């Protein structure tokens, strides 16, 4: 009952934080908004980068997992990043990261082939429902060229606040 709306809302809060930071990094937006007010555009582009938000990537062959949360085409570094966010339970932290990498492996190979051999990297962003983060998150943030400390804290805070909101809402439901 909660997964289609409440869990997706929490997931999208983290995705918005990351999207806005990437848009600021590449000069695609000119000012920072509070993450809960930021509304990502489907495609942002300039001479430095192209940034996709929640759009399927059309490929030559059929690939089931073709819609990562964020796609970054960094023209300066000639790299593509497939960024996908997940908010698992604490016990599934490591498994969730591995699952994301496996899920988008075919898409990464296809994107590399289609877009002229540009290296494609899968970046799983994992924050547990209780705010835990894997050790690898810092490395993934650095790969994206983002400062990791305060951004991680902002993502954790967003998850914790929204988890509390979900719990309060669930507890107030009538039997």
PDB file of C-alpha atoms in Angstrom:
ATOM      1  CA  UNK A   1       0.000   0.000   0.000  1.00  0.00           C
ATOM      2  CA  UNK A   2       2.790   2.441   0.858  1.00  0.00           C
ATOM      3  CA  UNK A   3       5.307   1.552  -1.829  1.00  0.00           C
ATOM      4  CA  UNK A   4       3.651   3.232  -4.788  1.00  0.00           C
ATOM      5  CA  UNK A   5       3.329   6.608  -3.158  1.00  0.00           C
ATOM      6  CA  UNK A   6       5.143   7.055   0.156  1.00  0.00           C
ATOM      7  CA  UNK A   7       8.316   5.120  -0.588  1.00  0.00           C
ATOM      8  CA  UNK A   8       8.555   6.688  -4.046  1.00  0.00           C
ATOM      9  CA  UNK A   9       8.208  10.145  -2.495  1.00  0.00           C
ATOM     10  CA  UNK A  10      11.126   9.429  -0.117  1.00  0.00           C
ATOM     11  CA  UNK A  11      13.198   8.021  -2.984  1.00  0.00           C
ATOM     12  CA  UNK A  12      12.531  11.097  -5.109  1.00  0.00           C
ATOM     13  CA  UNK A  13      13.601  13.443  -2.317  1.00  0.00           C
ATOM     14  CA  UNK A  14      17.078  11.899  -2.376  1.00  0.00           C
ATOM     15  CA  UNK A  15      17.094  11.917  -6.182  1.00  0.00           C
ATOM     16  CA  UNK A  16      16.193  15.635  -6.202  1.00  0.00           C
ATOM     17  CA  UNK A  17      19.078  16.455  -3.869  1.00  0.00           C
ATOM     18  CA  UNK A  18      21.518  14.645  -6.123  1.00  0.00           C
ATOM     19  CA  UNK A  19      20.032  16.020  -9.350  1.00  0.00           C
ATOM     20  CA  UNK A  20      20.218  19.602  -8.118  1.00  0.00           C
ATOM     21  CA  UNK A  21      23.847  19.195  -7.010  1.00  0.00           C
ATOM     22  CA  UNK A  22      24.783  17.781 -10.411  1.00  0.00           C
ATOM     23  CA  UNK A  23      22.883  20.572 -12.189  1.00  0.00           C
ATOM     24  CA  UNK A  24      24.724  23.172 -10.106  1.00  0.00           C
ATOM     25  CA  UNK A  25      28.087  21.486 -10.730  1.00  0.00           C
ATOM     26  CA  UNK A  26      27.644  21.638 -14.501  1.00  0.00           C
ATOM     27  CA  UNK A  27      26.093  25.108 -14.550  1.00  0.00           C
ATOM     28  CA  UNK A  28      22.700  23.832 -15.692  1.00  0.00           C
ATOM     29  CA  UNK A  29      20.834  25.758 -12.979  1.00  0.00           C
ATOM     30  CA  UNK A  30      21.921  29.048 -11.483  1.00  0.00           C
ATOM     31  CA  UNK A  31      20.620  28.909  -7.932  1.00  0.00           C
ATOM     32  CA  UNK A  32      20.107  26.380  -5.190  1.00  0.00           C
ATOM     33  CA  UNK A  33      16.635  25.730  -3.802  1.00  0.00           C
ATOM     34  CA  UNK A  34      15.615  23.694  -0.763  1.00  0.00           C
ATOM     35  CA  UNK A  35      15.461  20.089  -1.982  1.00  0.00           C
ATOM     36  CA  UNK A  36      11.741  19.781  -1.233  1.00  0.00           C
ATOM     37  CA  UNK A  37      11.013  22.769  -3.516  1.00  0.00           C
ATOM     38  CA  UNK A  38      13.330  21.716  -6.337  1.00  0.00           C
ATOM     39  CA  UNK A  39      11.520  20.281  -9.339  1.00  0.00           C
ATOM     40  CA  UNK A  40      13.924  18.633 -11.805  1.00  0.00           C
ATOM     41  CA  UNK A  41      13.414  19.116 -15.520  1.00  0.00           C
ATOM     42  CA  UNK A  42      13.420  16.004 -17.690  1.00  0.00           C
ATOM     43  CA  UNK A  43      16.454  17.191 -19.678  1.00  0.00           C
ATOM     44  CA  UNK A  44      19.001  19.885 -18.866  1.00  0.00           C
ATOM     45  CA  UNK A  45      21.831  20.573 -21.302  1.00  0.00           C
ATOM     46  CA  UNK A  46      24.707  22.906 -22.043  1.00  0.00           C
ATOM     47  CA  UNK A  47      28.114  22.583 -23.689  1.00  0.00           C
ATOM     48  CA  UNK A  48      29.572  20.859 -20.582  1.00  0.00           C
ATOM     49  CA  UNK A  49      26.935  18.215 -19.867  1.00  0.00           C
ATOM     50  CA  UNK A  50      23.520  16.727 -20.468  1.00  0.00           C
ATOM     51  CA  UNK A  51      21.456  15.671 -17.462  1.00  0.00           C
ATOM     52  CA  UNK A  52      18.414  13.397 -17.714  1.00  0.00           C
ATOM     53  CA  UNK A  53      15.833  12.952 -14.957  1.00  0.00           C
ATOM     54  CA  UNK A  54      13.814   9.728 -14.827  1.00  0.00           C
ATOM     55  CA  UNK A  55      13.761   9.108 -18.590  1.00  0.00           C
ATOM     56  CA  UNK A  56      14.133   5.845 -20.460  1.00  0.00           C
ATOM     57  CA  UNK A  57      17.170   5.489 -22.689  1.00  0.00           C
ATOM     58  CA  UNK A  58      16.198   4.251 -26.140  1.00  0.00           C
ATOM     59  CA  UNK A  59      18.605   1.548 -27.232  1.00  0.00           C
ATOM     60  CA  UNK A  60      19.135  -0.485 -30.401  1.00  0.00           C
ATOM     61  CA  UNK A  61      18.223  -3.702 -28.655  1.00  0.00           C
ATOM     62  CA  UNK A  62      15.553  -4.261 -26.035  1.00  0.00           C
ATOM     63  CA  UNK A  63      16.813  -3.740 -22.504  1.00  0.00           C
ATOM     64  CA  UNK A  64      14.327  -4.104 -19.678  1.00  0.00           C
ATOM     65  CA  UNK A  65      16.166  -1.893 -17.166  1.00  0.00           C
ATOM     66  CA  UNK A  66      16.559   1.215 -19.326  1.00  0.00           C
ATOM     67  CA  UNK A  67      15.390   3.978 -16.968  1.00  0.00           C
ATOM     68  CA  UNK A  68      17.921   4.960 -14.302  1.00  0.00           C
ATOM     69  CA  UNK A  69      16.930   7.827 -12.012  1.00  0.00           C
ATOM     70  CA  UNK A  70      19.590  10.214 -13.352  1.00  0.00           C
ATOM     71  CA  UNK A  71      21.844  10.032 -16.406  1.00  0.00           C
ATOM     72  CA  UNK A  72      24.845  12.361 -16.641  1.00  0.00           C
ATOM     73  CA  UNK A  73      26.657  12.832 -19.939  1.00  0.00           C
ATOM     74  CA  UNK A  74      29.841  14.663 -18.926  1.00  0.00           C
ATOM     75  CA  UNK A  75      31.225  16.070 -22.166  1.00  0.00           C
ATOM     76  CA  UNK A  76      34.396  17.458 -20.563  1.00  0.00           C
ATOM     77  CA  UNK A  77      35.463  14.053 -19.229  1.00  0.00           C
ATOM     78  CA  UNK A  78      33.802  12.090 -22.058  1.00  0.00           C
ATOM     79  CA  UNK A  79      31.971   9.880 -19.560  1.00  0.00           C
ATOM     80  CA  UNK A  80      28.425   8.784 -18.898  1.00  0.00           C
ATOM     81  CA  UNK A  81      27.119   8.066 -15.411  1.00  0.00           C
ATOM     82  CA  UNK A  82      23.982   6.015 -14.821  1.00  0.00           C
ATOM     83  CA  UNK A  83      22.851   7.018 -11.341  1.00  0.00           C
ATOM     84  CA  UNK A  84      20.178   5.027  -9.556  1.00  0.00           C
ATOM     85  CA  UNK A  85      18.952   5.615  -6.030  1.00  0.00           C
ATOM     86  CA  UNK A  86      17.566   3.044  -3.631  1.00  0.00           C
ATOM     87  CA  UNK A  87      16.287   3.268  -0.055  1.00  0.00           C
ATOM     88  CA  UNK A  88      16.395  -0.310   1.313  1.00  0.00           C
ATOM     89  CA  UNK A  89      16.026  -1.643   4.826  1.00  0.00           C
ATOM     90  CA  UNK A  90      19.225  -1.680   6.882  1.00  0.00           C
ATOM     91  CA  UNK A  91      19.825  -5.416   6.377  1.00  0.00           C
ATOM     92  CA  UNK A  92      19.791  -5.060   2.582  1.00  0.00           C
ATOM     93  CA  UNK A  93      22.293  -2.220   2.266  1.00  0.00           C
ATOM     94  CA  UNK A  94      25.089  -4.134   0.527  1.00  0.00           C
ATOM     95  CA  UNK A  95      22.725  -6.331  -1.492  1.00  0.00           C
ATOM     96  CA  UNK A  96      20.847  -3.277  -2.790  1.00  0.00           C
ATOM     97  CA  UNK A  97      24.049  -1.746  -4.145  1.00  0.00           C
ATOM     98  CA  UNK A  98      25.048  -4.971  -5.886  1.00  0.00           C
ATOM     99  CA  UNK A  99      21.539  -5.366  -7.330  1.00  0.00           C
ATOM    100  CA  UNK A 100      21.643  -1.861  -8.844  1.00  0.00           C
ATOM    101  CA  UNK A 101      24.991  -2.513 -10.496  1.00  0.00           C
ATOM    102  CA  UNK A 102      23.753  -5.805 -11.928  1.00  0.00           C
ATOM    103  CA  UNK A 103      20.427  -4.324 -13.035  1.00  0.00           C
ATOM    104  CA  UNK A 104      22.016  -1.666 -15.259  1.00  0.00           C
ATOM    105  CA  UNK A 105      25.002  -3.616 -16.575  1.00  0.00           C
ATOM    106  CA  UNK A 106      23.390  -4.363 -19.967  1.00  0.00           C
ATOM    107  CA  UNK A 107      22.305  -0.742 -20.325  1.00  0.00           C
ATOM    108  CA  UNK A 108      25.824   0.494 -19.540  1.00  0.00           C
ATOM    109  CA  UNK A 109      27.312  -1.728 -22.260  1.00  0.00           C
ATOM    110  CA  UNK A 110      24.665  -0.644 -24.752  1.00  0.00           C
ATOM    111  CA  UNK A 111      25.138   3.068 -23.986  1.00  0.00           C
ATOM    112  CA  UNK A 112      28.897   2.719 -24.454  1.00  0.00           C
ATOM    113  CA  UNK A 113      28.349   1.054 -27.834  1.00  0.00           C
ATOM    114  CA  UNK A 114      25.665   3.509 -28.996  1.00  0.00           C
ATOM    115  CA  UNK A 115      27.368   6.722 -27.924  1.00  0.00           C
ATOM    116  CA  UNK A 116      30.696   6.189 -29.654  1.00  0.00           C
ATOM    117  CA  UNK A 117      32.594   4.161 -27.082  1.00  0.00           C
ATOM    118  CA  UNK A 118      32.193   6.724 -24.298  1.00  0.00           C
ATOM    119  CA  UNK A 119      32.863   4.913 -21.000  1.00  0.00           C
ATOM    120  CA  UNK A 120      29.690   4.382 -18.964  1.00  0.00           C
ATOM    121  CA  UNK A 121      29.731   3.932 -15.220  1.00  0.00           C
ATOM    122  CA  UNK A 122      26.927   2.721 -12.943  1.00  0.00           C
ATOM    123  CA  UNK A 123      26.663   4.756  -9.746  1.00  0.00           C
ATOM    124  CA  UNK A 124      24.341   3.214  -7.137  1.00  0.00           C
ATOM    125  CA  UNK A 125      23.312   5.681  -4.421  1.00  0.00           C
ATOM    126  CA  UNK A 126      22.160   3.747  -1.367  1.00  0.00           C
ATOM    127  CA  UNK A 127      20.771   5.240   1.847  1.00  0.00           C
ATOM    128  CA  UNK A 128      18.843   2.925   4.165  1.00  0.00           C
ATOM    129  CA  UNK A 129      15.365   3.780   5.419  1.00  0.00           C
ATOM    130  CA  UNK A 130      16.969   4.542   8.804  1.00  0.00           C
ATOM    131  CA  UNK A 131      19.695   6.757   7.338  1.00  0.00           C
ATOM    132  CA  UNK A 132      22.563   4.259   7.235  1.00  0.00           C
ATOM    133  CA  UNK A 133      24.947   4.581   4.305  1.00  0.00           C
ATOM    134  CA  UNK A 134      27.461   2.101   2.902  1.00  0.00           C
ATOM    135  CA  UNK A 135      31.167   2.918   2.993  1.00  0.00           C
ATOM    136  CA  UNK A 136      31.153   3.029  -0.810  1.00  0.00           C
ATOM    137  CA  UNK A 137      28.849   6.070  -0.946  1.00  0.00           C
ATOM    138  CA  UNK A 138      31.768   8.481  -0.457  1.00  0.00           C
ATOM    139  CA  UNK A 139      33.585   6.898  -3.388  1.00  0.00           C
ATOM    140  CA  UNK A 140      30.496   7.151  -5.600  1.00  0.00           C
ATOM    141  CA  UNK A 141      30.026  10.814  -4.710  1.00  0.00           C
ATOM    142  CA  UNK A 142      33.663  11.536  -5.590  1.00  0.00           C
ATOM    143  CA  UNK A 143      33.226   9.727  -8.932  1.00  0.00           C
ATOM    144  CA  UNK A 144      30.404  12.164  -9.678  1.00  0.00           C
ATOM    145  CA  UNK A 145      32.660  15.051  -8.650  1.00  0.00           C
ATOM    146  CA  UNK A 146      30.508  16.009  -5.669  1.00  0.00           C
ATOM    147  CA  UNK A 147      31.552  16.891  -2.141  1.00  0.00           C
ATOM    148  CA  UNK A 148      30.499  13.913  -0.110  1.00  0.00           C
ATOM    149  CA  UNK A 149      30.215  14.963   3.562  1.00  0.00           C
ATOM    150  CA  UNK A 150      27.477  17.601   3.660  1.00  0.00           C
ATOM    151  CA  UNK A 151      25.623  16.117   0.692  1.00  0.00           C
ATOM    152  CA  UNK A 152      25.488  12.701   2.365  1.00  0.00           C
ATOM    153  CA  UNK A 153      24.215  14.320   5.551  1.00  0.00           C
ATOM    154  CA  UNK A 154      21.511  16.144   3.587  1.00  0.00           C
ATOM    155  CA  UNK A 155      20.397  12.894   1.930  1.00  0.00           C
ATOM    156  CA  UNK A 156      20.347  11.090   5.286  1.00  0.00           C
ATOM    157  CA  UNK A 157      18.321  13.892   6.858  1.00  0.00           C
ATOM    158  CA  UNK A 158      15.787  13.825   4.015  1.00  0.00           C
ATOM    159  CA  UNK A 159      15.391  10.047   4.362  1.00  0.00           C
ATOM    160  CA  UNK A 160      15.038  10.154   8.143  1.00  0.00           C
ATOM    161  CA  UNK A 161      12.484  12.972   8.099  1.00  0.00           C
ATOM    162  CA  UNK A 162      10.426  11.272   5.427  1.00  0.00           C
ATOM    163  CA  UNK A 163      10.655   7.864   7.135  1.00  0.00           C
ATOM    164  CA  UNK A 164       9.280   9.513  10.284  1.00  0.00           C
ATOM    165  CA  UNK A 165       6.487  11.066   8.202  1.00  0.00           C
ATOM    166  CA  UNK A 166       5.630   7.658   6.694  1.00  0.00           C
ATOM    167  CA  UNK A 167       5.561   6.013  10.129  1.00  0.00           C
ATOM    168  CA  UNK A 168       3.316   8.753  11.548  1.00  0.00           C
ATOM    169  CA  UNK A 169       0.992   8.428   8.577  1.00  0.00           C
ATOM    170  CA  UNK A 170       0.875   4.650   8.875  1.00  0.00           C
ATOM    171  CA  UNK A 171       0.161   4.783  12.609  1.00  0.00           C
ATOM    172  CA  UNK A 172      -2.709   7.230  12.055  1.00  0.00           C
ATOM    173  CA  UNK A 173      -4.470   4.943   9.557  1.00  0.00           C
ATOM    174  CA  UNK A 174      -7.712   3.494  10.870  1.00  0.00           C
ATOM    175  CA  UNK A 175      -7.902  -0.319  11.051  1.00  0.00           C
TER     176      UNK A 175
END
